[in-house]
Amino acid sequence: MVDYSKFYSSYAREARASDIRELLKVVEKGGVISLAGGLPDPRSFPRDEIARIASEVVERYGEKALQYSPTRGVSHFLEAVRKFSERHGVAVSDSDGIIATVGSQQALYLVGQALLDPGDYVVTEEPTYLGMLQAFRVTGARFLTVPIDEEGMRTDKLEEVLRRARSERLRIKLIYTVPTCHNPAGTTLPMDRRRHLLELAEEYDLLVVEDDPYSFIAFEERDVKPLKTLDKSGRVIYMSTVSKILAPGLRLGWAIGPEPVIAKMELVKQSIDLHTPSLSQFIAAEAMNRGVIDKHIPFIKKLYREKRDAMLEALEEYMPEGARWTRPIGGLFVWVWLPESINSRRLLEKAVEKGVVFVPGDAFYPNGGGENTMRLNFSYPSVEEIREGVRRLAEAVREMVGA
Ligand SMILES: *Cc1c(COP(=O)(O)O)cnc(C)c1O
């Protein structure tokens, strides 16, 4: 027998499966309601339209759509993204570049490789997005965290964190944030905090990464603009994706930001995969240009609003005193703060016995903490599963509070 382990790189030796993936294995056993995942509802995929577009794209643009294409992206797609963004209030300036990526996940990875050295610091919400932690951690970067409340990042605390970091001479490169329909917290940052965040980026000379998969499908109106649109000094690297508005299986996202930074991301990308799949770019470009996405958005909003409502109602009905949660206006998740005495990992063991799973919140805290928090997904389970799942979960909470 070959001892493969001696061939592994130190990176492969260190790599660990994420908690969420381990959890999903339990769900496969059946009978277990999962509030743990982060999948869109498959009913949100406009299947017929995608089938029609895919076939037409191959017929009409086959020569290009099936061919190698530029690392930066197919111009047809980049132009569609520019128009789609502007139509949806994301300002693209003349000094911006746009790059097509294999999902936002790759955009994050490219930002990490282009900007971060070991020992650099990234400032982010606590809790924060797991995909970002995975993409940035491999650079050896470290994290400074800013607490949230029901409205998202506490920018007053951000100011404290930045001031302290300056006095300790820490090298901060960027602020990473999901300002609208946060994953995992479900919060949306109000305008005054958005302005404050950008002022601080200016004062402390930082770049800002705005991860925005959800603003197009927010199902309640809020008077907020993307940081990218508010940015007057070219500090924001904006990224989005077709994953939540069309289909995640296309693996297609984009980043819009200062051209010099996008050019560095392009250089990094070249060695990874040459380019983003041409076929996905052509399909998405057509879906954007023909208004298929815009026409479909109201359906997605309605679907998720009903599920969000079901989850909030069930929480209200079943959860004991001392628990509180966010009221997301979009996205896929509700964030729950449990009574301080409850450890959500221990709660999970009890919950599994009762046939429901969720993600313990501490997974989203890069520097520890959040032991009494949890993330609940409402996009994938049915309304009935949401009600029953929350009921089982609340029962487990009650038992732990009582114990
Ligand atoms: C779902 C999600 C994404 C999407 O990532 P893709 O790689 O484009 O599928 C990005 N960021 C956040 C915060 C998300 O919740």
XYZ file of C-alpha atoms and ligand atoms in Angstrom:
418
model
C 0.000 0.000 0.000
C 1.185 3.487 -0.834
C 1.367 5.901 2.079
C -0.250 8.874 0.385
C -0.046 11.089 3.431
C 3.707 11.567 3.068
C 3.083 13.156 -0.346
C 0.633 15.762 0.941
C 1.612 19.414 0.949
C 1.523 21.114 4.321
C -1.524 23.014 3.018
C -3.428 19.802 2.259
C -2.360 18.370 5.595
C -3.762 21.381 7.429
C -7.017 21.619 5.440
C -10.172 20.703 7.332
C -13.717 20.125 6.096
C -16.053 22.928 7.132
C -18.471 22.334 9.998
C -21.392 22.901 7.676
C -20.350 20.143 5.335
C -20.062 17.729 8.249
C -23.531 18.736 9.391
C -25.081 18.188 5.997
C -24.032 14.553 6.211
C -26.420 14.085 9.158
C -29.259 15.476 7.089
C -28.828 12.906 4.371
C -30.067 10.273 6.808
C -33.606 11.564 6.279
C -36.286 12.634 8.714
C -34.056 15.508 9.757
C -35.197 19.027 8.939
C -32.262 21.176 7.891
C -32.199 24.841 8.753
C -28.424 24.556 8.317
C -27.786 24.832 4.603
C -27.492 27.921 2.487
C -29.044 26.721 -0.753
C -31.475 28.749 -2.821
C -34.915 27.204 -3.330
C -34.705 25.231 -6.609
C -38.070 26.783 -7.519
C -36.180 30.076 -7.819
C -34.350 28.795 -10.911
C -36.102 29.932 -14.123
C -35.579 26.538 -15.726
C -37.561 26.900 -18.933
C -36.000 30.252 -19.738
C -32.491 28.965 -19.032
C -33.122 25.927 -21.255
C -34.296 28.141 -24.096
C -31.441 30.609 -23.717
C -28.812 27.862 -23.445
C -29.953 26.248 -26.656
C -30.162 29.554 -28.509
C -26.751 30.638 -27.236
C -25.140 27.458 -28.547
C -26.869 27.853 -31.904
C -26.310 31.563 -32.328
C -23.019 32.195 -30.513
C -21.638 28.657 -30.452
C -18.353 29.593 -32.035
C -17.572 31.925 -29.163
C -19.641 30.407 -26.356
C -17.897 27.023 -26.685
C -14.434 28.491 -27.266
C -11.653 29.701 -24.913
C -12.219 33.322 -23.951
C -10.299 36.205 -22.306
C -9.284 35.970 -18.631
C -11.095 39.260 -17.924
C -14.345 37.849 -19.271
C -16.453 37.739 -22.425
C -17.131 41.330 -23.521
C -20.799 40.481 -24.176
C -21.117 39.489 -20.495
C -19.039 42.340 -19.054
C -21.220 44.821 -20.947
C -24.388 43.070 -19.719
C -23.108 43.281 -16.130
C -22.413 46.985 -16.515
C -25.965 47.640 -17.738
C -27.560 45.313 -15.178
C -25.622 46.997 -12.356
C -26.553 50.491 -13.433
C -30.192 49.479 -13.849
C -30.133 48.245 -10.246
C -28.417 51.240 -8.678
C -24.834 49.992 -8.623
C -22.757 52.829 -10.060
C -19.913 51.849 -12.366
C -17.463 54.700 -12.979
C -15.134 55.299 -15.920
C -12.140 54.376 -13.773
C -13.661 51.002 -12.838
C -12.818 47.650 -14.319
C -15.084 44.602 -14.357
C -13.935 40.969 -14.224
C -15.963 37.774 -14.654
C -15.253 35.192 -11.950
C -16.197 31.627 -11.097
C -18.784 32.752 -8.559
C -18.205 35.473 -5.983
C -16.130 32.881 -4.191
C -13.419 33.252 -6.783
C -13.691 37.038 -6.689
C -12.942 36.805 -2.966
C -10.057 34.447 -3.570
C -8.591 36.772 -6.209
C -8.903 39.784 -3.895
C -7.085 37.804 -1.222
C -4.257 36.788 -3.538
C -3.988 40.251 -5.073
C -4.013 42.279 -1.845
C -3.164 40.245 1.240
C 0.167 39.167 2.700
C 0.725 37.020 5.797
C 0.169 39.175 8.853
C -2.089 41.684 7.095
C -5.393 42.378 8.788
C -8.909 42.350 7.386
C -11.674 44.035 9.358
C -15.103 42.426 9.200
C -18.399 41.927 10.964
C -18.689 39.410 13.756
C -20.344 37.117 12.643
C -19.011 37.140 9.079
C -19.299 35.156 5.843
C -17.621 31.762 5.981
C -16.667 31.724 2.283
C -14.679 34.921 2.815
C -12.852 33.444 5.806
C -11.872 30.436 3.726
C -10.746 32.541 0.769
C -8.729 35.042 2.831
C -7.282 32.682 5.450
C -5.087 30.903 2.920
C -3.131 34.146 2.469
C -2.072 34.142 6.121
C -4.166 37.251 6.761
C -5.725 37.776 10.169
C -9.042 39.269 11.198
C -10.206 42.089 13.397
C -13.900 41.883 14.162
C -16.619 44.422 14.750
C -19.803 43.455 16.615
C -23.206 43.786 14.972
C -26.665 44.630 16.219
C -30.034 44.229 14.446
C -28.887 46.830 11.885
C -25.561 45.250 11.004
C -22.026 46.428 11.678
C -21.700 48.847 14.615
C -19.633 51.474 12.856
C -18.984 53.236 16.176
C -17.197 50.029 17.187
C -15.486 49.898 13.812
C -14.010 53.293 14.607
C -12.717 51.987 17.959
C -11.208 48.912 16.315
C -9.430 51.035 13.705
C -8.135 53.506 16.279
C -6.761 50.721 18.459
C -5.200 48.963 15.477
C -3.464 52.182 14.449
C -2.011 52.678 17.919
C -0.784 49.064 17.843
C 0.602 49.628 14.341
C -1.309 46.715 12.823
C -1.316 46.677 9.036
C -4.946 46.732 7.975
C -5.580 46.457 4.248
C -9.319 46.248 3.914
C -12.780 46.162 5.376
C -14.901 43.228 4.164
C -18.649 43.619 4.540
C -22.006 42.290 3.355
C -24.003 45.490 3.928
C -27.315 44.278 2.482
C -29.092 41.108 3.687
C -26.043 39.859 5.541
C -24.964 36.220 5.520
C -25.167 34.902 8.219
C -26.784 37.727 10.216
C -29.677 38.801 7.977
C -29.020 42.491 8.731
C -29.046 45.505 6.391
C -26.813 48.453 7.165
C -28.636 51.813 7.244
C -27.410 54.761 5.168
C -25.813 56.717 8.021
C -23.643 53.733 8.919
C -22.734 53.197 5.258
C -21.498 56.778 5.074
C -19.653 56.406 8.359
C -17.942 53.230 7.125
C -16.764 54.988 3.952
C -15.537 58.011 5.936
C -13.501 55.674 8.118
C -12.069 53.890 5.068
C -11.006 57.319 3.852
C -9.553 58.436 7.178
C -7.615 55.207 7.686
C -6.705 54.768 4.000
C -8.320 51.346 3.510
C -10.007 49.490 0.684
C -13.529 48.157 1.127
C -14.801 44.840 -0.233
C -18.580 44.956 -0.678
C -20.038 41.471 -1.146
C -23.540 41.913 -2.544
C -25.319 38.743 -3.675
C -28.706 39.723 -2.229
C -29.656 43.347 -2.828
C -31.411 42.492 -6.108
C -33.807 40.152 -4.299
C -34.422 42.107 -1.092
C -38.156 41.658 -0.530
C -38.710 44.703 1.646
C -37.826 48.189 0.475
C -35.115 50.037 2.354
C -33.690 53.394 1.461
C -30.114 52.183 1.053
C -27.571 52.470 -1.717
C -24.621 50.170 -2.367
C -21.312 51.324 -0.856
C -20.008 51.206 -4.418
C -22.487 53.909 -5.411
C -21.748 56.072 -2.365
C -17.988 55.753 -2.820
C -16.473 58.934 -4.221
C -12.806 58.050 -3.944
C -12.427 54.645 -5.625
C -11.987 52.537 -2.503
C -14.758 49.987 -2.999
C -14.308 46.623 -4.700
C -17.861 45.459 -5.325
C -18.786 41.862 -6.080
C -21.950 40.011 -6.962
C -23.092 36.778 -8.558
C -25.847 35.029 -10.497
C -26.048 32.426 -7.701
C -29.090 33.934 -5.970
C -30.824 35.566 -8.958
C -30.444 32.880 -11.636
C -28.642 29.656 -10.679
C -25.567 28.905 -8.539
C -24.696 25.949 -10.785
C -23.581 28.356 -13.506
C -20.720 29.298 -11.138
C -20.627 32.862 -12.337
C -19.922 36.093 -10.531
C -18.189 39.407 -11.105
C -16.157 42.076 -9.394
C -16.313 45.790 -10.179
C -13.643 48.079 -8.812
C -10.679 50.344 -9.456
C -9.083 49.165 -12.714
C -5.561 48.708 -11.248
C -6.910 46.301 -8.594
C -9.087 44.424 -11.099
C -6.040 44.100 -13.379
C -4.082 42.428 -10.547
C -6.994 40.085 -9.907
C -6.950 39.214 -13.603
C -3.246 38.324 -13.418
C -3.884 36.010 -10.476
C -6.826 34.406 -12.225
C -4.827 33.573 -15.319
C -2.791 30.977 -13.464
C -5.830 29.473 -11.761
C -8.215 28.687 -14.607
C -7.378 30.835 -17.679
C -10.940 32.138 -17.730
C -14.476 31.804 -16.426
C -16.586 29.328 -18.475
C -17.604 31.113 -21.688
C -20.929 29.271 -21.912
C -22.057 30.443 -18.464
C -21.150 34.011 -19.389
C -23.145 33.909 -22.606
C -26.178 32.393 -20.887
C -26.105 34.972 -18.084
C -25.545 37.849 -20.507
C -28.617 36.846 -22.470
C -30.650 36.357 -19.285
C -29.686 39.885 -18.224
C -30.149 41.535 -21.613
C -33.501 39.885 -22.379
C -34.855 40.916 -18.976
C -35.310 37.284 -17.906
C -33.678 37.988 -14.536
C -35.532 41.257 -13.976
C -38.863 39.590 -14.768
C -38.085 36.677 -12.495
C -36.975 38.721 -9.474
C -40.523 39.439 -8.172
C -41.195 35.677 -8.065
C -38.022 35.019 -6.036
C -38.883 37.859 -3.670
C -42.361 36.483 -3.069
C -41.039 32.964 -2.484
C -38.493 34.085 0.105
C -40.747 36.613 1.789
C -43.284 33.868 2.531
C -40.570 31.660 3.977
C -39.048 34.482 6.018
C -42.489 35.279 7.389
C -43.057 31.624 8.292
C -39.771 31.524 10.174
C -40.356 34.777 12.066
C -43.876 33.687 13.017
C -42.655 30.305 14.232
C -39.865 31.887 16.265
C -42.366 34.302 17.814
C -44.719 31.457 18.637
C -42.325 28.844 19.964
C -39.095 30.392 21.256
C -38.832 30.974 24.999
C -38.063 34.309 26.662
C -34.489 35.483 26.381
C -33.954 34.579 22.746
C -33.917 37.339 20.123
C -33.350 37.354 16.375
C -32.883 39.538 13.334
C -35.694 40.450 10.896
C -34.043 40.118 7.482
C -35.451 42.104 4.553
C -33.862 39.646 2.152
C -31.186 37.001 1.832
C -31.488 33.490 3.150
C -30.905 33.620 6.908
C -32.187 34.635 10.330
C -29.624 35.083 13.090
C -30.596 34.090 16.624
C -29.089 35.171 19.937
C -29.954 32.579 22.581
C -29.858 33.157 26.343
C -26.207 33.493 27.441
C -26.360 30.197 29.337
C -26.927 28.184 26.153
C -24.039 26.803 24.151
C -25.350 26.309 20.626
C -23.016 23.397 19.861
C -24.475 21.490 22.792
C -27.916 22.611 21.680
C -27.176 21.136 18.260
C -26.600 17.687 19.753
C -30.021 17.857 21.360
C -31.560 19.273 18.194
C -30.213 16.404 16.075
C -32.019 13.980 18.417
C -35.213 15.943 17.804
C -34.662 15.893 14.056
C -33.555 19.419 13.213
C -30.164 20.950 12.428
C -28.806 24.490 12.190
C -25.344 26.030 12.082
C -23.868 27.026 15.445
C -22.996 30.718 15.257
C -19.447 30.452 16.565
C -18.442 29.027 13.151
C -18.851 32.569 11.812
C -16.650 34.235 14.447
C -13.060 34.236 13.159
C -11.550 34.972 16.569
C -13.876 32.981 18.830
C -17.085 34.010 20.573
C -20.742 33.720 19.589
C -21.251 30.480 21.532
C -24.883 31.389 22.237
C -25.789 32.202 18.615
C -27.075 30.263 15.620
C -27.831 30.710 11.931
C -31.161 29.528 10.576
C -31.792 29.113 6.851
C -35.276 29.786 5.489
C -34.681 29.647 1.726
C -34.400 25.900 1.197
C -36.852 24.181 3.587
C -40.573 24.286 2.817
C -42.905 26.464 4.888
C -44.089 23.330 6.728
C -40.512 22.262 7.450
C -39.677 25.740 8.707
C -42.585 25.696 11.178
C -41.890 22.168 12.374
C -38.113 22.716 12.439
C -38.397 25.845 14.577
C -40.883 24.078 16.864
C -38.440 21.204 17.455
C -35.587 23.618 17.914
C -37.493 25.711 20.453
C -38.305 22.539 22.363
C -34.589 21.763 22.581
C -33.920 25.329 23.772
C -36.612 25.093 26.442
C -35.171 21.855 27.741
C -31.720 23.401 27.977
C -32.947 26.541 29.706
C -34.843 24.373 32.169
C -31.859 22.114 32.826
C -24.356 33.087 -1.475
C -23.250 34.073 -1.225
C -22.284 34.302 -2.195
C -22.318 33.562 -3.498
O -21.114 32.933 -3.781
P -20.954 32.266 -5.217
O -19.552 31.775 -5.213
O -21.196 33.352 -6.206
O -21.970 31.186 -5.347
C -21.307 35.250 -1.940
N -21.270 35.938 -0.780
C -22.195 35.744 0.174
C -22.134 36.558 1.414
C -23.204 34.795 -0.013
O -24.125 34.608 0.952
